[in-house]
CSV table of C-alpha atoms and ligand atoms in Angstrom, one decimal:
chain,number,residue,atom,x,y,z
A,17,MET,CA,6.8,-90.3,-9.4
A,18,GLU,CA,4.7,-89.4,-6.7
A,19,THR,CA,6.2,-86.1,-4.6
A,20,GLN,CA,5.4,-85.2,-2.0
A,21,GLU,CA,4.0,-82.3,-2.2
A,22,SER,CA,1.7,-84.9,-5.0
A,23,ALA,CA,1.0,-86.8,-1.6
A,24,VAL,CA,0.2,-84.6,0.8
A,25,ALA,CA,-2.6,-83.0,-1.9
A,26,GLU,CA,-3.8,-85.8,-2.1
A,27,ALA,CA,-4.2,-85.9,1.1
A,28,VAL,CA,-6.3,-82.2,1.7
A,29,LYS,CA,-8.2,-83.8,-0.6
A,30,ALA,CA,-8.9,-87.1,1.5
A,31,SER,CA,-9.8,-84.4,3.5
A,32,GLY,CA,-13.0,-82.6,1.9
A,33,GLU,CA,-10.7,-79.5,3.2
A,34,SER,CA,-9.3,-77.4,1.3
A,35,THR,CA,-5.7,-76.0,2.4
A,36,LEU,CA,-3.0,-78.0,4.8
A,37,GLU,CA,-3.1,-76.2,7.9
A,38,LYS,CA,-7.0,-77.1,8.1
A,39,ALA,CA,-6.7,-81.2,6.2
A,40,THR,CA,-4.1,-81.5,9.7
A,41,ALA,CA,-6.2,-80.5,12.3
A,42,LYS,CA,-9.0,-82.2,10.6
A,43,ALA,CA,-6.7,-85.2,10.8
A,44,LYS,CA,-5.8,-85.0,13.7
A,45,GLU,CA,-10.3,-84.7,15.3
A,46,THR,CA,-10.6,-88.2,12.5
A,47,PHE,CA,-7.7,-89.5,14.9
A,48,ASP,CA,-8.4,-89.0,17.7
A,49,GLN,CA,-11.8,-89.9,17.6
A,50,MET,CA,-11.2,-93.5,15.9
A,51,LEU,CA,-9.5,-94.2,19.0
A,52,ASN,CA,-11.1,-91.9,21.0
A,53,VAL,CA,-14.5,-92.2,20.2
A,54,SER,CA,-16.4,-93.8,24.0
A,55,LEU,CA,-19.8,-95.7,23.0
A,56,ASN,CA,-22.1,-97.5,26.0
A,57,ILE,CA,-23.4,-100.6,25.3
A,58,ALA,CA,-26.3,-102.0,28.0
A,59,VAL,CA,-27.1,-105.4,28.2
A,60,THR,CA,-29.5,-106.2,29.5
A,61,GLY,CA,-33.0,-108.9,30.1
A,62,ASN,CA,-33.8,-111.3,32.8
A,63,THR,CA,-31.9,-112.8,35.2
A,64,GLY,CA,-29.9,-116.6,33.2
A,65,SER,CA,-31.2,-115.3,29.5
A,66,GLY,CA,-27.0,-114.8,28.7
A,67,LYS,CA,-25.7,-110.6,29.9
A,68,SER,CA,-22.5,-111.7,31.0
A,69,SER,CA,-22.9,-114.5,27.8
A,70,PHE,CA,-23.0,-112.1,25.3
A,71,VAL,CA,-20.5,-109.4,27.3
A,72,ASN,CA,-18.2,-111.9,27.2
A,73,ALA,CA,-19.2,-112.3,23.9
A,74,LEU,CA,-18.9,-109.1,22.7
A,75,ARG,CA,-15.6,-108.8,24.4
A,76,GLY,CA,-14.2,-111.6,22.4
A,77,LEU,CA,-13.7,-113.6,26.2
A,78,ASN,CA,-13.8,-117.1,27.3
A,79,GLU,CA,-15.9,-117.3,30.4
A,80,ASP,CA,-12.6,-118.5,32.5
A,81,ASP,CA,-10.3,-115.7,30.8
A,82,GLU,CA,-9.4,-112.9,33.8
A,83,GLY,CA,-11.8,-110.7,33.4
A,84,ALA,CA,-14.4,-111.7,31.7
A,85,ALA,CA,-17.8,-111.4,33.1
A,86,PRO,CA,-19.0,-114.4,35.7
A,87,THR,CA,-21.6,-116.8,34.0
A,88,GLY,CA,-23.8,-118.9,35.6
A,89,VAL,CA,-25.3,-117.8,39.4
A,90,THR,CA,-23.9,-115.4,40.7
A,91,GLU,CA,-24.5,-113.2,43.0
A,92,THR,CA,-26.9,-109.8,43.2
A,93,THR,CA,-26.9,-106.8,46.1
A,94,LEU,CA,-29.6,-105.8,46.8
A,95,LEU,CA,-30.7,-101.4,45.4
A,96,GLU,CA,-33.9,-101.2,48.0
A,97,ILE,CA,-36.5,-101.7,49.6
A,98,SER,CA,-39.9,-100.3,48.9
A,99,CYS,CA,-43.3,-100.3,50.8
A,100,ASN,CA,-47.1,-99.1,49.5
A,101,PHE,CA,-49.6,-100.0,50.7
A,102,THR,CA,-52.2,-101.7,49.0
A,103,GLY,CA,-55.5,-101.9,50.4
A,104,ASN,CA,-55.5,-103.8,53.9
A,105,SER,CA,-52.1,-104.6,53.2
A,106,TRP,CA,-48.6,-103.1,53.0
A,107,LEU,CA,-46.3,-105.0,49.5
A,108,ILE,CA,-43.1,-105.1,50.2
A,109,VAL,CA,-40.7,-104.9,46.8
A,110,ALA,CA,-37.3,-105.8,47.1
A,111,CYS,CA,-35.0,-105.3,44.2
A,112,THR,CA,-31.8,-106.6,43.5
A,113,MET,CA,-28.6,-105.0,40.6
A,114,GLU,CA,-25.9,-104.3,39.9
A,115,ILE,CA,-24.8,-103.5,37.4
A,116,THR,CA,-21.2,-104.1,35.9
A,117,MET,CA,-19.0,-102.1,33.7
A,118,TYR,CA,-17.1,-103.4,31.6
A,119,GLU,CA,-14.1,-102.5,28.9
A,120,HIS,CA,-13.4,-104.5,25.9
A,121,PRO,CA,-10.5,-105.7,26.6
A,122,THR,CA,-8.2,-103.4,23.5
A,123,MET,CA,-10.1,-101.1,23.8
A,124,PRO,CA,-11.1,-98.6,26.2
A,125,ASN,CA,-13.1,-95.7,24.9
A,126,VAL,CA,-16.1,-99.2,24.8
A,127,LYS,CA,-17.8,-99.8,27.0
A,128,ILE,CA,-20.2,-103.2,27.8
A,129,TRP,CA,-22.3,-102.4,30.4
A,130,ASP,CA,-24.2,-105.6,32.3
A,131,LEU,CA,-28.1,-105.2,33.1
A,132,PRO,CA,-30.0,-106.8,35.7
A,133,GLY,CA,-33.5,-106.7,33.8
A,134,ILE,CA,-36.4,-105.2,35.9
A,135,GLY,CA,-37.5,-107.5,37.4
A,136,SER,CA,-40.2,-107.4,39.1
A,137,PRO,CA,-43.5,-105.4,37.6
A,138,ASN,CA,-43.8,-103.6,40.2
A,139,PHE,CA,-40.5,-101.4,39.9
A,140,LYS,CA,-41.1,-99.0,37.1
A,141,ALA,CA,-39.5,-98.6,33.6
A,142,ASP,CA,-38.5,-95.5,34.4
A,143,LYS,CA,-37.9,-95.9,38.1
A,144,TYR,CA,-35.6,-98.1,35.8
A,145,LEU,CA,-33.8,-95.9,33.6
A,146,LYS,CA,-33.3,-93.2,36.2
A,147,TYR,CA,-31.7,-95.5,38.1
A,148,VAL,CA,-29.1,-97.3,35.3
A,149,LYS,CA,-28.8,-94.2,33.7
A,150,PHE,CA,-29.7,-94.3,30.2
A,151,LYS,CA,-29.1,-91.1,29.2
A,152,ASP,CA,-24.7,-93.5,29.8
A,153,TYR,CA,-26.2,-95.5,27.5
A,154,ASP,CA,-25.3,-95.3,23.1
A,155,PHE,CA,-28.1,-97.9,23.1
A,156,PHE,CA,-29.7,-101.1,24.2
A,157,ILE,CA,-30.0,-104.7,23.8
A,158,ILE,CA,-33.2,-106.6,25.2
A,159,LEU,CA,-31.5,-110.2,25.9
A,160,ASN,CA,-34.4,-112.4,26.0
A,161,SER,CA,-33.8,-117.1,25.7
A,162,GLU,CA,-37.1,-117.7,25.4
A,163,ARG,CA,-40.0,-114.9,25.2
A,164,PHE,CA,-39.7,-112.0,25.8
A,165,THR,CA,-42.0,-110.7,28.8
A,166,GLU,CA,-44.0,-107.6,29.8
A,167,ASN,CA,-41.6,-106.7,31.8
A,168,ASP,CA,-39.0,-107.0,28.6
A,169,ILE,CA,-42.4,-104.3,26.9
A,170,MET,CA,-42.4,-102.2,29.6
A,171,LEU,CA,-38.7,-101.2,28.6
A,172,ALA,CA,-38.8,-101.1,25.7
A,173,LYS,CA,-42.0,-98.4,25.8
A,174,GLU,CA,-39.9,-96.3,28.3
A,175,ILE,CA,-37.0,-96.9,26.0
A,176,ARG,CA,-38.0,-95.5,23.4
A,177,LYS,CA,-39.7,-92.6,24.5
A,178,GLN,CA,-36.5,-91.4,26.4
A,179,LYS,CA,-35.3,-91.2,22.6
A,180,LYS,CA,-32.7,-93.9,22.6
A,181,ASN,CA,-32.0,-97.4,20.5
A,182,PHE,CA,-33.5,-100.7,21.4
A,183,TYR,CA,-32.9,-104.2,19.6
A,184,PHE,CA,-34.8,-107.2,20.6
A,185,VAL,CA,-32.1,-110.3,21.8
A,186,ARG,CA,-33.5,-114.0,21.4
A,187,ALA,CA,-30.6,-115.5,22.9
A,188,LYS,CA,-28.7,-119.2,23.1
A,189,ILE,CA,-30.3,-119.9,19.6
A,190,ASP,CA,-28.3,-123.0,19.5
A,191,ASN,CA,-29.9,-124.5,22.0
A,192,ASP,CA,-33.6,-124.5,21.0
A,193,ILE,CA,-31.6,-126.0,17.3
A,194,ARG,CA,-30.4,-128.5,19.5
A,195,ALA,CA,-33.0,-129.7,20.8
A,196,GLU,CA,-34.7,-129.4,16.4
A,197,GLU,CA,-31.9,-131.3,16.1
A,198,ARG,CA,-32.9,-135.0,17.0
A,199,LYS,CA,-36.3,-134.6,16.1
A,200,LYS,CA,-37.3,-136.3,12.1
A,201,GLY,CA,-37.3,-134.0,9.6
A,202,PHE,CA,-35.7,-131.3,11.2
A,203,ASP,CA,-35.2,-128.4,8.5
A,204,GLU,CA,-33.3,-125.7,10.4
A,205,GLN,CA,-35.2,-122.5,8.7
A,206,LYS,CA,-37.9,-123.0,9.2
A,207,VAL,CA,-37.4,-123.3,13.8
A,208,LEU,CA,-35.2,-120.1,13.2
A,209,SER,CA,-38.1,-119.0,11.4
A,210,GLU,CA,-40.8,-120.0,14.8
A,211,ILE,CA,-39.1,-118.6,16.8
A,212,ARG,CA,-38.6,-115.8,15.3
A,213,LYS,CA,-42.4,-115.5,14.7
A,214,ASP,CA,-43.1,-115.9,18.0
A,215,CYS,CA,-40.9,-112.9,19.6
A,216,GLN,CA,-42.5,-110.8,17.6
A,217,LYS,CA,-46.2,-112.1,17.9
A,218,ASN,CA,-45.5,-112.0,21.7
A,219,LEU,CA,-43.8,-107.7,20.8
A,220,LYS,CA,-46.9,-107.2,18.3
A,221,GLU,CA,-47.8,-104.4,20.8
A,222,MET,CA,-44.5,-103.1,19.9
A,223,GLY,CA,-45.0,-103.2,16.7
A,224,GLU,CA,-42.9,-106.0,15.5
A,225,PRO,CA,-39.6,-104.7,15.6
A,226,LYS,CA,-36.6,-106.8,14.7
A,227,VAL,CA,-36.0,-109.8,17.1
A,228,PHE,CA,-32.6,-111.1,16.4
A,229,LEU,CA,-31.7,-114.8,16.9
A,230,ILE,CA,-28.1,-115.4,18.6
A,231,SER,CA,-25.7,-117.9,19.8
A,232,SER,CA,-23.6,-116.4,22.1
A,233,TYR,CA,-21.2,-119.6,21.8
A,234,GLY,CA,-21.5,-119.2,17.9
A,235,LEU,CA,-20.9,-115.7,16.8
A,236,GLU,CA,-20.5,-116.2,13.0
A,237,LYS,CA,-23.8,-118.1,13.3
A,238,TYR,CA,-27.5,-117.6,13.5
A,239,ASP,CA,-28.5,-112.5,13.3
A,240,PHE,CA,-25.0,-111.7,15.2
A,241,GLU,CA,-23.2,-110.6,12.2
A,242,ILE,CA,-27.8,-108.7,10.9
A,243,LEU,CA,-27.3,-107.1,14.2
A,244,GLN,CA,-23.9,-105.4,13.8
A,245,ASN,CA,-25.0,-104.5,10.1
A,246,THR,CA,-28.0,-102.6,12.6
A,247,LEU,CA,-26.4,-101.6,15.4
A,248,GLU,CA,-23.5,-100.0,11.8
A,249,GLU,CA,-26.8,-98.8,10.2
A,250,GLU,CA,-28.5,-96.3,12.9
A,251,LEU,CA,-25.3,-95.0,15.0
A,252,PRO,CA,-24.1,-91.4,14.5
A,253,ALA,CA,-20.5,-91.7,12.0
A,254,HIS,CA,-18.4,-91.4,14.9
A,255,LYS,CA,-19.5,-94.0,16.8
A,256,ARG,CA,-19.8,-96.5,14.4
A,257,SER,CA,-16.8,-96.4,13.5
A,258,ALA,CA,-16.5,-97.5,16.7
A,259,LEU,CA,-18.7,-99.9,16.8
A,260,LEU,CA,-16.8,-101.6,13.7
A,261,GLN,CA,-13.0,-101.8,14.9
A,262,ALA,CA,-14.8,-103.2,18.6
A,263,TRP,CA,-17.1,-105.5,17.0
A,264,PRO,CA,-15.7,-110.0,16.8
A,265,VAL,CA,-14.6,-110.6,13.2
A,266,CYS,CA,-18.0,-112.8,12.8
A,267,SER,CA,-17.6,-113.6,8.5
A,268,ALA,CA,-15.3,-113.1,5.7
A,269,ALA,CA,-17.8,-109.4,5.2
A,270,SER,CA,-17.2,-108.4,8.1
A,271,LEU,CA,-13.9,-108.6,7.9
A,272,GLU,CA,-13.6,-106.8,5.1
A,273,LYS,CA,-15.6,-104.2,6.1
A,274,LYS,CA,-12.6,-103.9,9.5
A,275,ILE,CA,-9.9,-103.5,6.8
A,276,LYS,CA,-12.1,-101.1,5.2
A,277,LEU,CA,-12.3,-98.3,7.9
A,278,PHE,CA,-8.8,-98.2,8.4
A,279,GLU,CA,-8.2,-98.0,4.6
A,280,ASP,CA,-9.8,-94.8,5.4
A,281,LYS,CA,-8.2,-93.2,7.1
A,282,ILE,CA,-4.8,-93.4,5.9
A,283,TRP,CA,-4.5,-90.4,4.8
A,284,ALA,CA,-5.6,-88.7,8.7
A,285,ALA,CA,-3.3,-91.2,10.3
A,286,SER,CA,0.0,-89.7,7.9
A,287,LEU,CA,-1.7,-85.9,7.9
A,288,ALA,CA,-1.9,-86.8,11.7
A,289,SER,CA,1.5,-87.9,11.8
A,290,GLY,CA,3.2,-84.3,11.6
A,291,VAL,CA,5.7,-85.6,9.0
A,292,ILE,CA,4.3,-83.2,6.0
A,293,ALA,CA,7.6,-81.5,6.2
A,294,VAL,CA,9.2,-81.0,2.4
A,295,VAL,CA,12.5,-81.2,3.9
A,296,PRO,CA,12.3,-84.2,6.4
A,297,LEU,CA,13.7,-83.3,9.8
A,298,PRO,CA,16.8,-85.2,10.7
A,299,GLY,CA,15.5,-87.9,14.0
A,300,LEU,CA,12.1,-89.2,14.5
A,301,SER,CA,11.5,-88.5,17.5
A,302,VAL,CA,10.9,-84.4,16.5
A,303,ALA,CA,9.7,-85.7,13.7
A,304,CYS,CA,7.1,-87.7,13.6
A,305,ASP,CA,4.1,-88.9,16.4
A,306,THR,CA,5.2,-92.0,16.6
A,307,GLY,CA,2.8,-92.6,18.5
A,308,ILE,CA,-0.2,-92.1,15.8
A,309,VAL,CA,1.8,-94.9,13.4
A,310,LEU,CA,1.8,-97.8,15.8
A,311,GLY,CA,-1.8,-97.2,17.8
A,312,PHE,CA,-3.2,-96.8,14.4
A,313,LEU,CA,-1.4,-100.0,13.6
A,314,SER,CA,-1.9,-102.2,16.4
A,315,ARG,CA,-5.8,-101.2,16.2
A,316,CYS,CA,-5.2,-102.7,13.1
A,317,TYR,CA,-3.5,-105.6,14.8
A,318,TYR,CA,-6.3,-105.9,17.4
A,319,SER,CA,-9.8,-105.4,15.5
A,320,PHE,CA,-8.4,-107.6,12.8
A,321,GLY,CA,-8.5,-110.8,15.6
A,322,LEU,CA,-4.3,-111.3,15.9
A,323,ASP,CA,-3.0,-111.1,18.7
A,324,ASP,CA,-2.8,-115.0,21.3
A,325,ARG,CA,-5.7,-114.9,23.1
A,326,SER,CA,-8.7,-113.9,19.8
A,327,LEU,CA,-6.1,-116.9,17.8
A,328,SER,CA,-6.1,-118.9,20.6
A,329,ARG,CA,-9.9,-118.5,20.8
A,330,LEU,CA,-10.6,-119.2,17.0
A,331,SER,CA,-7.4,-122.0,17.3
A,332,GLU,CA,-10.0,-123.5,20.5
A,333,LYS,CA,-12.9,-123.0,18.7
A,334,VAL,CA,-12.2,-124.9,15.3
A,335,ASN,CA,-10.5,-127.6,16.9
A,336,LYS,CA,-7.0,-126.7,14.4
A,337,PRO,CA,-3.4,-125.7,17.1
A,338,HIS,CA,-1.8,-124.5,14.4
A,339,LEU,CA,-3.2,-121.4,14.1
A,340,LYS,CA,-2.0,-119.9,16.9
A,341,HIS,CA,0.5,-120.5,15.7
A,342,MET,CA,0.4,-118.5,12.1
A,343,ALA,CA,0.0,-114.7,12.3
A,344,LYS,CA,4.3,-114.3,11.6
A,345,SER,CA,3.4,-111.5,9.4
A,346,LYS,CA,6.3,-109.7,9.3
A,347,PHE,CA,4.8,-106.8,10.5
A,348,VAL,CA,2.2,-109.0,12.6
A,349,ALA,CA,5.5,-110.4,14.5
A,350,ALA,CA,6.6,-106.7,14.9
A,351,ILE,CA,3.2,-105.3,16.1
A,352,LYS,CA,3.0,-108.0,18.5
A,353,GLU,CA,6.1,-107.3,20.6
A,354,LYS,CA,5.9,-103.1,20.1
A,355,ALA,CA,1.8,-102.9,20.3
A,356,VAL,CA,0.4,-101.3,23.7
A,357,THR,CA,-2.8,-103.3,24.8
A,358,ARG,CA,-3.8,-100.0,25.5
A,359,VAL,CA,-3.7,-97.9,22.6
A,360,SER,CA,-2.9,-94.4,23.3
A,361,VAL,CA,-2.1,-91.4,20.9
A,362,SER,CA,0.7,-90.5,23.5
A,363,ALA,CA,4.5,-90.4,22.0
A,364,SER,CA,7.0,-92.5,24.1
A,365,LEU,CA,11.0,-93.5,23.3
A,366,THR,CA,10.2,-96.6,23.6
A,367,THR,CA,7.7,-95.9,20.6
A,368,VAL,CA,10.3,-94.2,19.0
A,369,ALA,CA,11.9,-97.7,19.2
A,370,ALA,CA,9.2,-99.8,17.4
A,371,VAL,CA,8.3,-97.4,14.6
A,372,GLU,CA,12.3,-97.6,13.8
A,373,TYR,CA,11.9,-101.4,13.5
A,374,LEU,CA,8.4,-100.9,11.4
A,375,PHE,CA,10.3,-99.0,9.1
A,376,SER,CA,13.7,-100.9,8.7
A,377,LEU,CA,10.6,-104.1,7.4
A,378,LEU,CA,10.4,-101.3,4.4
A,379,PRO,CA,12.3,-102.9,1.8
A,380,GLY,CA,13.6,-99.9,-0.3
A,381,VAL,CA,13.2,-97.6,3.1
A,382,GLY,CA,16.0,-98.3,6.3
A,383,SER,CA,16.4,-96.4,8.4
A,384,ALA,CA,13.8,-94.2,9.2
A,385,VAL,CA,16.2,-92.1,11.1
A,386,ALA,CA,19.1,-92.0,9.0
A,387,ALA,CA,17.1,-91.7,5.9
A,388,GLY,CA,15.0,-89.1,7.7
A,389,MET,CA,11.3,-89.5,7.4
A,390,SER,CA,8.6,-87.9,5.3
A,391,PHE,CA,4.8,-87.6,4.8
A,392,ILE,CA,5.6,-90.3,1.8
A,393,THR,CA,7.4,-93.3,3.9
A,394,THR,CA,4.8,-92.3,7.0
A,395,ARG,CA,2.3,-93.6,4.0
A,396,TYR,CA,3.5,-96.0,2.6
A,397,LEU,CA,5.1,-97.2,6.0
A,398,LEU,CA,0.8,-97.0,7.0
A,399,ARG,CA,-0.7,-98.8,4.0
A,400,GLU,CA,1.8,-101.2,3.8
A,401,GLY,CA,1.2,-102.3,7.9
A,402,LEU,CA,-2.3,-102.5,6.9
A,403,LYS,CA,-1.5,-105.1,3.7
A,404,ASP,CA,-0.1,-107.3,5.6
A,405,LEU,CA,-2.5,-107.7,8.6
A,406,ALA,CA,-4.8,-107.4,6.3
A,407,GLU,CA,-3.9,-110.5,4.2
A,408,THR,CA,-2.8,-112.3,7.3
A,409,ALA,CA,-6.4,-112.2,9.4
A,410,ARG,CA,-7.9,-113.6,5.8
A,411,ASN,CA,-5.8,-116.4,5.4
A,412,ILE,CA,-6.2,-117.0,9.4
A,413,ARG,CA,-9.4,-117.4,8.2
A,414,LYS,CA,-9.6,-119.3,4.7
A,415,GLU,CA,-6.9,-122.2,7.4
A,416,ALA,CA,-10.1,-121.9,9.8
A,417,GLY,CA,-12.2,-123.3,7.2
A,418,LEU,CA,-14.6,-120.1,8.1
A,419,ASN,CA,-16.3,-117.9,5.4
A,420,THR,CA,-13.6,-116.2,2.2
A,421,ALA,CA,-14.5,-113.5,1.1
B,523,GTP,N1,-25.9,-123.0,25.0
B,523,GTP,C1,-26.4,-121.3,25.3
B,523,GTP,N2,-25.8,-120.9,26.1
B,523,GTP,C2,-26.1,-119.7,26.9
B,523,GTP,C3,-25.9,-118.4,26.1
B,523,GTP,N3,-25.6,-117.7,26.9
B,523,GTP,C4,-25.6,-117.7,27.8
B,523,GTP,N4,-26.1,-119.4,27.6
B,523,GTP,C5,-25.7,-119.7,29.7
B,523,GTP,O1,-26.2,-119.8,30.7
B,523,GTP,C6,-26.7,-119.6,31.9
B,523,GTP,C7,-27.3,-118.4,32.1
B,523,GTP,O2,-26.5,-117.3,31.3
B,523,GTP,P1,-25.3,-116.2,31.9
B,523,GTP,O3,-24.8,-115.1,30.8
B,523,GTP,O4,-24.9,-115.8,33.3
B,523,GTP,O5,-27.0,-115.3,32.4
B,523,GTP,P2,-27.1,-114.0,32.8
B,523,GTP,O6,-29.0,-113.3,32.1
B,523,GTP,O7,-26.1,-112.9,33.0
B,523,GTP,O8,-27.5,-113.8,33.9
B,523,GTP,P3,-27.6,-113.2,36.4
B,523,GTP,O9,-26.1,-112.0,35.6
B,523,GTP,O10,-28.2,-114.3,36.6
B,523,GTP,O11,-29.0,-112.4,35.5
B,523,GTP,C8,-25.1,-120.1,32.1
B,523,GTP,O12,-24.8,-121.1,31.9
B,523,GTP,C9,-24.9,-119.8,30.9
B,523,GTP,O13,-23.7,-120.7,30.1
B,523,GTP,C10,-25.8,-119.1,24.7
B,523,GTP,O14,-25.9,-118.9,23.6
B,523,GTP,N5,-25.5,-120.9,24.4
B,524,MG,MG1,-24.5,-112.0,35.1
């Protein structure tokens, strides 16, 4: 039978460190980073290209949800009026700009910035980037619902000059498909390939970069998943974890990646929760940082899309109302009740009670306070909790008729 010592030794090995002390420090750092590392995504493009709708889709919100970015006709504020003397007349350039920051609804460390496009070609790309504080963003999404313009190219060149990454996204593909569907001999792949070629031709001077075709109303279709994979490949490892947690579940593979991400972090959460005392300490609040246990499982819950809002959105989309009530496993029910929306690492009295409750769900463990917490039981709780949430998420996708792994 596995002993406390051998379980701890396994976690130390997973940390890649040589001592328990170093492994615990690394675990705390890894866990803190997993929950709190910042990720700033800038979305820019012409007026009406679909930026706000894309921002909402990334945040898993419908346009009429509370806190969603307003879409359709919106007002903008006046940034500056500059006057240039051009030959024999004054040219007045008015630039309207509103930068809006939207936090991810359950991950405040992930922020999506809705930026207006350059607008007038007289507003230079370098000035634009300075104004929007380009250094604050991890990467830029340059969105267009038609052909990419000179402004888009100018901006991309300047972003490249500033050594930041950008991605060209051609939005509202569902509109194009719908328009073509009516024609005789319609072939979806052919239409997509033509749009892609047309965009790339348009961007020839950028070296024909990848163009991602998406619909904000159907993230599981077209290139949204390819965009996710590309971003993951190009982001540094710690930022990748934030992206993966926040990115909406758009396929069976994307759900499996999320599950794996959390599985790979169990060693860190178990060590960081501070329950490595060989002789279990009496009293949960002393022996365990309950915020870590609850924080970990809450993150899984939201990241897998098991919260009410995500399920309601999914059930509306596939027109299966019963999906809303499918997240009923014992862990989902417990976390739904106890989860903190804005996951923080700090422990509180209420989370002590919550974790105590979660422990009572484990067969053979019973009350954590009565049994005394140990590294093994904490790791067991995290593993069982994750397994339960993952299985529920898989079943819901299956029931929704979406592809399975
Ligand atoms: N069919 C379809 N319509 C979309 C999509 N994305 C946006 N729209 C529609 O396009 C219109 C403009 O979308 P917004 O998201 O407001 O565009 P925006 O770029 O934020 O516009 P401004 O803030 O005015 O610059 C709205 O009526 C949206 O409903 C999409 O993927 N598919
Ligand atoms: Mg907008």
